[in-house]
């Protein structure tokens, strides 16, 4: 069996000569995990090793029955930025994320999955893009990624979603579908709650969220 994980590689470009808009200095990173002990250590380490350091890392344990809780407590004791919450009723991934988002303190949050690893500059590059973008209505930002196997070998690339405003507008105006790498996104919390958050009891809640944010007039 081949176990896949995604390494997020940021490829966005921005112009540092432009005046910064929507300037943010900190971010919340949220993770929902259930029985994730196999890859959880690497996932957490990839966040703690980010080149951008000013974040809180909120992790929700969704009723795990393996060593997930032990791993979470270990890292919580090592790093005060980690905050561990617990669900005890076998909640969904999206319910776990929502609990973390409600608990978060900052204007923007970044998603992270328990079986992924982040490039060390992922959060830094995303925040730089937010801070230097001319688009004041930006509310969601994703990255490209790479699939790696259980030994860390890159086996495929994942390129998805519009990469600029023109391509986004073309897709939107034609009512075409699009998808983004959901676990790599950063989201403006105001927009998340404005559109009602995640659709309940639906496996496509991540895609629904992206569409609702676009339909609300955000980029």
mmCIF file with all atom_site columns, N, CA and C in Angstrom, residues 116-172:
data_model
loop_
_atom_site.group_PDB
_atom_site.id
_atom_site.type_symbol
_atom_site.label_atom_id
_atom_site.label_alt_id
_atom_site.label_comp_id
_atom_site.label_asym_id
_atom_site.label_entity_id
_atom_site.label_seq_id
_atom_site.pdbx_PDB_ins_code
_atom_site.Cartn_x
_atom_site.Cartn_y
_atom_site.Cartn_z
_atom_site.occupancy
_atom_site.B_iso_or_equiv
_atom_site.pdbx_formal_charge
_atom_site.auth_seq_id
_atom_site.auth_comp_id
_atom_site.auth_asym_id
_atom_site.auth_atom_id
_atom_site.pdbx_PDB_model_num
ATOM 1   N N  . UNK A 1 116 ? 0.214   15.592 6.257   1.00 0.00 ? 116 UNK A N  1
ATOM 2   C CA . UNK A 1 116 ? 0.941   16.431 5.309   1.00 0.00 ? 116 UNK A CA 1
ATOM 3   C C  . UNK A 1 116 ? 2.213   16.986 5.940   1.00 0.00 ? 116 UNK A C  1
ATOM 4   N N  . UNK A 1 117 ? 3.077   17.493 5.091   1.00 0.00 ? 117 UNK A N  1
ATOM 5   C CA . UNK A 1 117 ? 4.256   18.217 5.550   1.00 0.00 ? 117 UNK A CA 1
ATOM 6   C C  . UNK A 1 117 ? 4.342   19.534 4.785   1.00 0.00 ? 117 UNK A C  1
ATOM 7   N N  . UNK A 1 118 ? 4.668   20.614 5.489   1.00 0.00 ? 118 UNK A N  1
ATOM 8   C CA . UNK A 1 118 ? 4.773   21.937 4.865   1.00 0.00 ? 118 UNK A CA 1
ATOM 9   C C  . UNK A 1 118 ? 6.213   22.265 4.513   1.00 0.00 ? 118 UNK A C  1
ATOM 10  N N  . UNK A 1 119 ? 6.396   22.850 3.336   1.00 0.00 ? 119 UNK A N  1
ATOM 11  C CA . UNK A 1 119 ? 7.674   23.481 3.039   1.00 0.00 ? 119 UNK A CA 1
ATOM 12  C C  . UNK A 1 119 ? 7.932   24.539 4.110   1.00 0.00 ? 119 UNK A C  1
ATOM 13  N N  . UNK A 1 120 ? 9.183   24.721 4.497   1.00 0.00 ? 120 UNK A N  1
ATOM 14  C CA . UNK A 1 120 ? 9.495   25.595 5.628   1.00 0.00 ? 120 UNK A CA 1
ATOM 15  C C  . UNK A 1 120 ? 9.114   27.057 5.391   1.00 0.00 ? 120 UNK A C  1
ATOM 16  N N  . UNK A 1 121 ? 8.974   27.456 4.150   1.00 0.00 ? 121 UNK A N  1
ATOM 17  C CA . UNK A 1 121 ? 8.612   28.845 3.853   1.00 0.00 ? 121 UNK A CA 1
ATOM 18  C C  . UNK A 1 121 ? 7.141   29.008 3.467   1.00 0.00 ? 121 UNK A C  1
ATOM 19  N N  . UNK A 1 122 ? 6.344   27.969 3.622   1.00 0.00 ? 122 UNK A N  1
ATOM 20  C CA . UNK A 1 122 ? 4.950   28.055 3.187   1.00 0.00 ? 122 UNK A CA 1
ATOM 21  C C  . UNK A 1 122 ? 4.226   29.244 3.823   1.00 0.00 ? 122 UNK A C  1
ATOM 22  N N  . UNK A 1 123 ? 4.192   29.312 5.147   1.00 0.00 ? 123 UNK A N  1
ATOM 23  C CA . UNK A 1 123 ? 3.440   30.356 5.841   1.00 0.00 ? 123 UNK A CA 1
ATOM 24  C C  . UNK A 1 123 ? 4.039   31.733 5.568   1.00 0.00 ? 123 UNK A C  1
ATOM 25  N N  . UNK A 1 124 ? 5.350   31.813 5.543   1.00 0.00 ? 124 UNK A N  1
ATOM 26  C CA . UNK A 1 124 ? 6.017   33.081 5.262   1.00 0.00 ? 124 UNK A CA 1
ATOM 27  C C  . UNK A 1 124 ? 5.596   33.632 3.908   1.00 0.00 ? 124 UNK A C  1
ATOM 28  N N  . UNK A 1 125 ? 5.632   32.795 2.872   1.00 0.00 ? 125 UNK A N  1
ATOM 29  C CA . UNK A 1 125 ? 5.303   33.241 1.524   1.00 0.00 ? 125 UNK A CA 1
ATOM 30  C C  . UNK A 1 125 ? 3.835   33.615 1.408   1.00 0.00 ? 125 UNK A C  1
ATOM 31  N N  . UNK A 1 126 ? 2.975   32.869 2.061   1.00 0.00 ? 126 UNK A N  1
ATOM 32  C CA . UNK A 1 126 ? 1.550   33.193 1.988   1.00 0.00 ? 126 UNK A CA 1
ATOM 33  C C  . UNK A 1 126 ? 1.255   34.520 2.687   1.00 0.00 ? 126 UNK A C  1
ATOM 34  N N  . UNK A 1 127 ? 1.872   34.753 3.819   1.00 0.00 ? 127 UNK A N  1
ATOM 35  C CA . UNK A 1 127 ? 1.666   36.008 4.524   1.00 0.00 ? 127 UNK A CA 1
ATOM 36  C C  . UNK A 1 127 ? 2.240   37.171 3.729   1.00 0.00 ? 127 UNK A C  1
ATOM 37  N N  . UNK A 1 128 ? 3.392   36.972 3.112   1.00 0.00 ? 128 UNK A N  1
ATOM 38  C CA . UNK A 1 128 ? 3.962   38.034 2.282   1.00 0.00 ? 128 UNK A CA 1
ATOM 39  C C  . UNK A 1 128 ? 3.034   38.379 1.127   1.00 0.00 ? 128 UNK A C  1
ATOM 40  N N  . UNK A 1 129 ? 2.432   37.372 0.531   1.00 0.00 ? 129 UNK A N  1
ATOM 41  C CA . UNK A 1 129 ? 1.507   37.646 -0.562  1.00 0.00 ? 129 UNK A CA 1
ATOM 42  C C  . UNK A 1 129 ? 0.302   38.454 -0.067  1.00 0.00 ? 129 UNK A C  1
ATOM 43  N N  . UNK A 1 130 ? -0.245  38.064 1.070   1.00 0.00 ? 130 UNK A N  1
ATOM 44  C CA . UNK A 1 130 ? -1.382  38.789 1.644   1.00 0.00 ? 130 UNK A CA 1
ATOM 45  C C  . UNK A 1 130 ? -0.992  40.234 1.931   1.00 0.00 ? 130 UNK A C  1
ATOM 46  N N  . UNK A 1 131 ? 0.182   40.429 2.485   1.00 0.00 ? 131 UNK A N  1
ATOM 47  C CA . UNK A 1 131 ? 0.608   41.769 2.893   1.00 0.00 ? 131 UNK A CA 1
ATOM 48  C C  . UNK A 1 131 ? 0.922   42.687 1.714   1.00 0.00 ? 131 UNK A C  1
ATOM 49  N N  . UNK A 1 132 ? 1.321   42.117 0.588   1.00 0.00 ? 132 UNK A N  1
ATOM 50  C CA . UNK A 1 132 ? 1.722   42.942 -0.544  1.00 0.00 ? 132 UNK A CA 1
ATOM 51  C C  . UNK A 1 132 ? 0.715   42.927 -1.695  1.00 0.00 ? 132 UNK A C  1
ATOM 52  N N  . UNK A 1 133 ? -0.339  42.131 -1.590  1.00 0.00 ? 133 UNK A N  1
ATOM 53  C CA . UNK A 1 133 ? -1.293  42.084 -2.686  1.00 0.00 ? 133 UNK A CA 1
ATOM 54  C C  . UNK A 1 133 ? -2.057  43.400 -2.814  1.00 0.00 ? 133 UNK A C  1
ATOM 55  N N  . UNK A 1 134 ? -2.374  43.826 -4.030  1.00 0.00 ? 134 UNK A N  1
ATOM 56  C CA . UNK A 1 134 ? -3.199  45.025 -4.213  1.00 0.00 ? 134 UNK A CA 1
ATOM 57  C C  . UNK A 1 134 ? -4.688  44.734 -4.039  1.00 0.00 ? 134 UNK A C  1
ATOM 58  N N  . UNK A 1 135 ? -5.057  43.450 -3.887  1.00 0.00 ? 135 UNK A N  1
ATOM 59  C CA . UNK A 1 135 ? -6.463  43.072 -3.815  1.00 0.00 ? 135 UNK A CA 1
ATOM 60  C C  . UNK A 1 135 ? -6.956  43.119 -2.362  1.00 0.00 ? 135 UNK A C  1
ATOM 61  N N  . UNK A 1 136 ? -7.731  44.132 -2.048  1.00 0.00 ? 136 UNK A N  1
ATOM 62  C CA . UNK A 1 136 ? -8.194  44.311 -0.675  1.00 0.00 ? 136 UNK A CA 1
ATOM 63  C C  . UNK A 1 136 ? -9.254  43.283 -0.279  1.00 0.00 ? 136 UNK A C  1
ATOM 64  N N  . UNK A 1 137 ? -9.879  42.646 -1.279  1.00 0.00 ? 137 UNK A N  1
ATOM 65  C CA . UNK A 1 137 ? -10.913 41.663 -0.967  1.00 0.00 ? 137 UNK A CA 1
ATOM 66  C C  . UNK A 1 137 ? -10.393 40.227 -1.021  1.00 0.00 ? 137 UNK A C  1
ATOM 67  N N  . UNK A 1 138 ? -9.091  40.067 -0.943  1.00 0.00 ? 138 UNK A N  1
ATOM 68  C CA . UNK A 1 138 ? -8.516  38.717 -0.880  1.00 0.00 ? 138 UNK A CA 1
ATOM 69  C C  . UNK A 1 138 ? -8.946  38.036 0.413   1.00 0.00 ? 138 UNK A C  1
ATOM 70  N N  . UNK A 1 139 ? -9.409  36.781 0.307   1.00 0.00 ? 139 UNK A N  1
ATOM 71  C CA . UNK A 1 139 ? -9.870  36.077 1.500   1.00 0.00 ? 139 UNK A CA 1
ATOM 72  C C  . UNK A 1 139 ? -9.420  34.627 1.560   1.00 0.00 ? 139 UNK A C  1
ATOM 73  N N  . UNK A 1 140 ? -8.864  34.115 0.473   1.00 0.00 ? 140 UNK A N  1
ATOM 74  C CA . UNK A 1 140 ? -8.434  32.716 0.485   1.00 0.00 ? 140 UNK A CA 1
ATOM 75  C C  . UNK A 1 140 ? -7.253  32.553 -0.474  1.00 0.00 ? 140 UNK A C  1
ATOM 76  N N  . UNK A 1 141 ? -6.253  31.812 -0.037  1.00 0.00 ? 141 UNK A N  1
ATOM 77  C CA . UNK A 1 141 ? -5.018  31.668 -0.810  1.00 0.00 ? 141 UNK A CA 1
ATOM 78  C C  . UNK A 1 141 ? -4.487  30.260 -0.634  1.00 0.00 ? 141 UNK A C  1
ATOM 79  N N  . UNK A 1 142 ? -4.207  29.604 -1.740  1.00 0.00 ? 142 UNK A N  1
ATOM 80  C CA . UNK A 1 142 ? -3.734  28.223 -1.717  1.00 0.00 ? 142 UNK A CA 1
ATOM 81  C C  . UNK A 1 142 ? -2.318  28.132 -2.266  1.00 0.00 ? 142 UNK A C  1
ATOM 82  N N  . UNK A 1 143 ? -1.800  26.929 -2.397  1.00 0.00 ? 143 UNK A N  1
ATOM 83  C CA . UNK A 1 143 ? -0.484  26.679 -2.978  1.00 0.00 ? 143 UNK A CA 1
ATOM 84  C C  . UNK A 1 143 ? -0.557  25.480 -3.914  1.00 0.00 ? 143 UNK A C  1
ATOM 85  N N  . UNK A 1 144 ? 0.512   25.267 -4.646  1.00 0.00 ? 144 UNK A N  1
ATOM 86  C CA . UNK A 1 144 ? 0.699   23.996 -5.336  1.00 0.00 ? 144 UNK A CA 1
ATOM 87  C C  . UNK A 1 144 ? 1.313   23.000 -4.348  1.00 0.00 ? 144 UNK A C  1
ATOM 88  N N  . UNK A 1 145 ? 1.433   21.753 -4.774  1.00 0.00 ? 145 UNK A N  1
ATOM 89  C CA . UNK A 1 145 ? 1.989   20.755 -3.869  1.00 0.00 ? 145 UNK A CA 1
ATOM 90  C C  . UNK A 1 145 ? 2.669   19.618 -4.599  1.00 0.00 ? 145 UNK A C  1
ATOM 91  N N  . UNK A 1 146 ? 3.255   18.734 -3.836  1.00 0.00 ? 146 UNK A N  1
ATOM 92  C CA . UNK A 1 146 ? 3.888   17.539 -4.368  1.00 0.00 ? 146 UNK A CA 1
ATOM 93  C C  . UNK A 1 146 ? 3.431   16.339 -3.536  1.00 0.00 ? 146 UNK A C  1
ATOM 94  N N  . UNK A 1 147 ? 3.144   15.251 -4.223  1.00 0.00 ? 147 UNK A N  1
ATOM 95  C CA . UNK A 1 147 ? 2.833   14.007 -3.533  1.00 0.00 ? 147 UNK A CA 1
ATOM 96  C C  . UNK A 1 147 ? 4.137   13.274 -3.226  1.00 0.00 ? 147 UNK A C  1
ATOM 97  N N  . UNK A 1 148 ? 4.259   12.802 -1.997  1.00 0.00 ? 148 UNK A N  1
ATOM 98  C CA . UNK A 1 148 ? 5.408   11.992 -1.624  1.00 0.00 ? 148 UNK A CA 1
ATOM 99  C C  . UNK A 1 148 ? 4.922   10.691 -1.003  1.00 0.00 ? 148 UNK A C  1
ATOM 100 N N  . UNK A 1 149 ? 5.723   9.647  -1.132  1.00 0.00 ? 149 UNK A N  1
ATOM 101 C CA . UNK A 1 149 ? 5.322   8.376  -0.544  1.00 0.00 ? 149 UNK A CA 1
ATOM 102 C C  . UNK A 1 149 ? 5.794   8.283  0.898   1.00 0.00 ? 149 UNK A C  1
ATOM 103 N N  . UNK A 1 150 ? 5.628   7.126  1.517   1.00 0.00 ? 150 UNK A N  1
ATOM 104 C CA . UNK A 1 150 ? 5.932   6.971  2.933   1.00 0.00 ? 150 UNK A CA 1
ATOM 105 C C  . UNK A 1 150 ? 7.419   7.110  3.243   1.00 0.00 ? 150 UNK A C  1
ATOM 106 N N  . UNK A 1 151 ? 8.257   7.064  2.202   1.00 0.00 ? 151 UNK A N  1
ATOM 107 C CA . UNK A 1 151 ? 9.694   7.239  2.387   1.00 0.00 ? 151 UNK A CA 1
ATOM 108 C C  . UNK A 1 151 ? 10.159  8.654  2.059   1.00 0.00 ? 151 UNK A C  1
ATOM 109 N N  . UNK A 1 152 ? 9.197   9.541  1.746   1.00 0.00 ? 152 UNK A N  1
ATOM 110 C CA . UNK A 1 152 ? 9.529   10.925 1.467   1.00 0.00 ? 152 UNK A CA 1
ATOM 111 C C  . UNK A 1 152 ? 9.937   11.193 0.035   1.00 0.00 ? 152 UNK A C  1
ATOM 112 N N  . UNK A 1 153 ? 9.798   10.213 -0.857  1.00 0.00 ? 153 UNK A N  1
ATOM 113 C CA . UNK A 1 153 ? 10.173  10.388 -2.259  1.00 0.00 ? 153 UNK A CA 1
ATOM 114 C C  . UNK A 1 153 ? 9.039   11.072 -3.015  1.00 0.00 ? 153 UNK A C  1
ATOM 115 N N  . UNK A 1 154 ? 9.373   12.115 -3.796  1.00 0.00 ? 154 UNK A N  1
ATOM 116 C CA . UNK A 1 154 ? 8.375   12.812 -4.595  1.00 0.00 ? 154 UNK A CA 1
ATOM 117 C C  . UNK A 1 154 ? 7.950   11.914 -5.755  1.00 0.00 ? 154 UNK A C  1
ATOM 118 N N  . UNK A 1 155 ? 6.643   11.693 -5.889  1.00 0.00 ? 155 UNK A N  1
ATOM 119 C CA . UNK A 1 155 ? 6.142   10.803 -6.934  1.00 0.00 ? 155 UNK A CA 1
ATOM 120 C C  . UNK A 1 155 ? 5.208   11.504 -7.917  1.00 0.00 ? 155 UNK A C  1
ATOM 121 N N  . UNK A 1 156 ? 4.759   12.724 -7.584  1.00 0.00 ? 156 UNK A N  1
ATOM 122 C CA . UNK A 1 156 ? 3.877   13.444 -8.497  1.00 0.00 ? 156 UNK A CA 1
ATOM 123 C C  . UNK A 1 156 ? 3.756   14.896 -8.052  1.00 0.00 ? 156 UNK A C  1
ATOM 124 N N  . UNK A 1 157 ? 3.387   15.755 -8.989  1.00 0.00 ? 157 UNK A N  1
ATOM 125 C CA . UNK A 1 157 ? 3.105   17.153 -8.694  1.00 0.00 ? 157 UNK A CA 1
ATOM 126 C C  . UNK A 1 157 ? 1.610   17.385 -8.694  1.00 0.00 ? 157 UNK A C  1
ATOM 127 N N  . UNK A 1 158 ? 1.176   18.367 -7.936  1.00 0.00 ? 158 UNK A N  1
ATOM 128 C CA . UNK A 1 158 ? -0.240  18.722 -7.881  1.00 0.00 ? 158 UNK A CA 1
ATOM 129 C C  . UNK A 1 158 ? -0.375  20.217 -8.117  1.00 0.00 ? 158 UNK A C  1
ATOM 130 N N  . UNK A 1 159 ? -0.846  20.597 -9.299  1.00 0.00 ? 159 UNK A N  1
ATOM 131 C CA . UNK A 1 159 ? -1.079  21.987 -9.652  1.00 0.00 ? 159 UNK A CA 1
ATOM 132 C C  . UNK A 1 159 ? -2.571  22.174 -9.862  1.00 0.00 ? 159 UNK A C  1
ATOM 133 N N  . UNK A 1 160 ? -3.179  23.060 -9.115  1.00 0.00 ? 160 UNK A N  1
ATOM 134 C CA . UNK A 1 160 ? -4.626  23.174 -9.157  1.00 0.00 ? 160 UNK A CA 1
ATOM 135 C C  . UNK A 1 160 ? -5.063  24.585 -8.841  1.00 0.00 ? 160 UNK A C  1
ATOM 136 N N  . UNK A 1 161 ? -6.189  24.997 -9.456  1.00 0.00 ? 161 UNK A N  1
ATOM 137 C CA . UNK A 1 161 ? -6.787  26.283 -9.128  1.00 0.00 ? 161 UNK A CA 1
ATOM 138 C C  . UNK A 1 161 ? -6.234  27.425 -9.949  1.00 0.00 ? 161 UNK A C  1
ATOM 139 N N  . UNK A 1 162 ? -6.958  28.549 -10.040 1.00 0.00 ? 162 UNK A N  1
ATOM 140 C CA . UNK A 1 162 ? -6.475  29.731 -10.763 1.00 0.00 ? 162 UNK A CA 1
ATOM 141 C C  . UNK A 1 162 ? -5.264  30.338 -10.075 1.00 0.00 ? 162 UNK A C  1
ATOM 142 N N  . UNK A 1 163 ? -4.341  30.886 -10.853 1.00 0.00 ? 163 UNK A N  1
ATOM 143 C CA . UNK A 1 163 ? -3.107  31.444 -10.295 1.00 0.00 ? 163 UNK A CA 1
ATOM 144 C C  . UNK A 1 163 ? -3.042  32.957 -10.380 1.00 0.00 ? 163 UNK A C  1
ATOM 145 N N  . UNK A 1 164 ? -4.059  33.576 -11.000 1.00 0.00 ? 164 UNK A N  1
ATOM 146 C CA . UNK A 1 164 ? -4.092  35.038 -11.075 1.00 0.00 ? 164 UNK A CA 1
ATOM 147 C C  . UNK A 1 164 ? -5.534  35.496 -11.210 1.00 0.00 ? 164 UNK A C  1
ATOM 148 N N  . UNK A 1 165 ? -5.745  36.800 -11.120 1.00 0.00 ? 165 UNK A N  1
ATOM 149 C CA . UNK A 1 165 ? -7.099  37.341 -11.117 1.00 0.00 ? 165 UNK A CA 1
ATOM 150 C C  . UNK A 1 165 ? -7.801  37.114 -12.447 1.00 0.00 ? 165 UNK A C  1
ATOM 151 N N  . UNK A 1 166 ? -7.085  37.234 -13.555 1.00 0.00 ? 166 UNK A N  1
ATOM 152 C CA . UNK A 1 166 ? -7.708  37.040 -14.863 1.00 0.00 ? 166 UNK A CA 1
ATOM 153 C C  . UNK A 1 166 ? -8.255  35.622 -15.016 1.00 0.00 ? 166 UNK A C  1
ATOM 154 N N  . UNK A 1 167 ? -7.448  34.633 -14.634 1.00 0.00 ? 167 UNK A N  1
ATOM 155 C CA . UNK A 1 167 ? -7.907  33.251 -14.762 1.00 0.00 ? 167 UNK A CA 1
ATOM 156 C C  . UNK A 1 167 ? -9.057  32.962 -13.804 1.00 0.00 ? 167 UNK A C  1
ATOM 157 N N  . UNK A 1 168 ? -9.011  33.569 -12.614 1.00 0.00 ? 168 UNK A N  1
ATOM 158 C CA . UNK A 1 168 ? -10.113 33.404 -11.659 1.00 0.00 ? 168 UNK A CA 1
ATOM 159 C C  . UNK A 1 168 ? -11.407 33.977 -12.233 1.00 0.00 ? 168 UNK A C  1
ATOM 160 N N  . UNK A 1 169 ? -11.328 35.202 -12.790 1.00 0.00 ? 169 UNK A N  1
ATOM 161 C CA . UNK A 1 169 ? -12.521 35.845 -13.333 1.00 0.00 ? 169 UNK A CA 1
ATOM 162 C C  . UNK A 1 169 ? -13.092 35.055 -14.518 1.00 0.00 ? 169 UNK A C  1
ATOM 163 N N  . UNK A 1 170 ? -12.204 34.497 -15.343 1.00 0.00 ? 170 UNK A N  1
ATOM 164 C CA . UNK A 1 170 ? -12.661 33.701 -16.481 1.00 0.00 ? 170 UNK A CA 1
ATOM 165 C C  . UNK A 1 170 ? -13.423 32.473 -16.002 1.00 0.00 ? 170 UNK A C  1
ATOM 166 N N  . UNK A 1 171 ? -12.871 31.791 -15.016 1.00 0.00 ? 171 UNK A N  1
ATOM 167 C CA . UNK A 1 171 ? -13.543 30.614 -14.461 1.00 0.00 ? 171 UNK A CA 1
ATOM 168 C C  . UNK A 1 171 ? -14.875 31.001 -13.839 1.00 0.00 ? 171 UNK A C  1
ATOM 169 N N  . UNK A 1 172 ? -14.853 32.083 -13.058 1.00 0.00 ? 172 UNK A N  1
ATOM 170 C CA . UNK A 1 172 ? -16.051 32.514 -12.339 1.00 0.00 ? 172 UNK A CA 1
ATOM 171 C C  . UNK A 1 172 ? -17.141 32.951 -13.311 1.00 0.00 ? 172 UNK A C  1
#
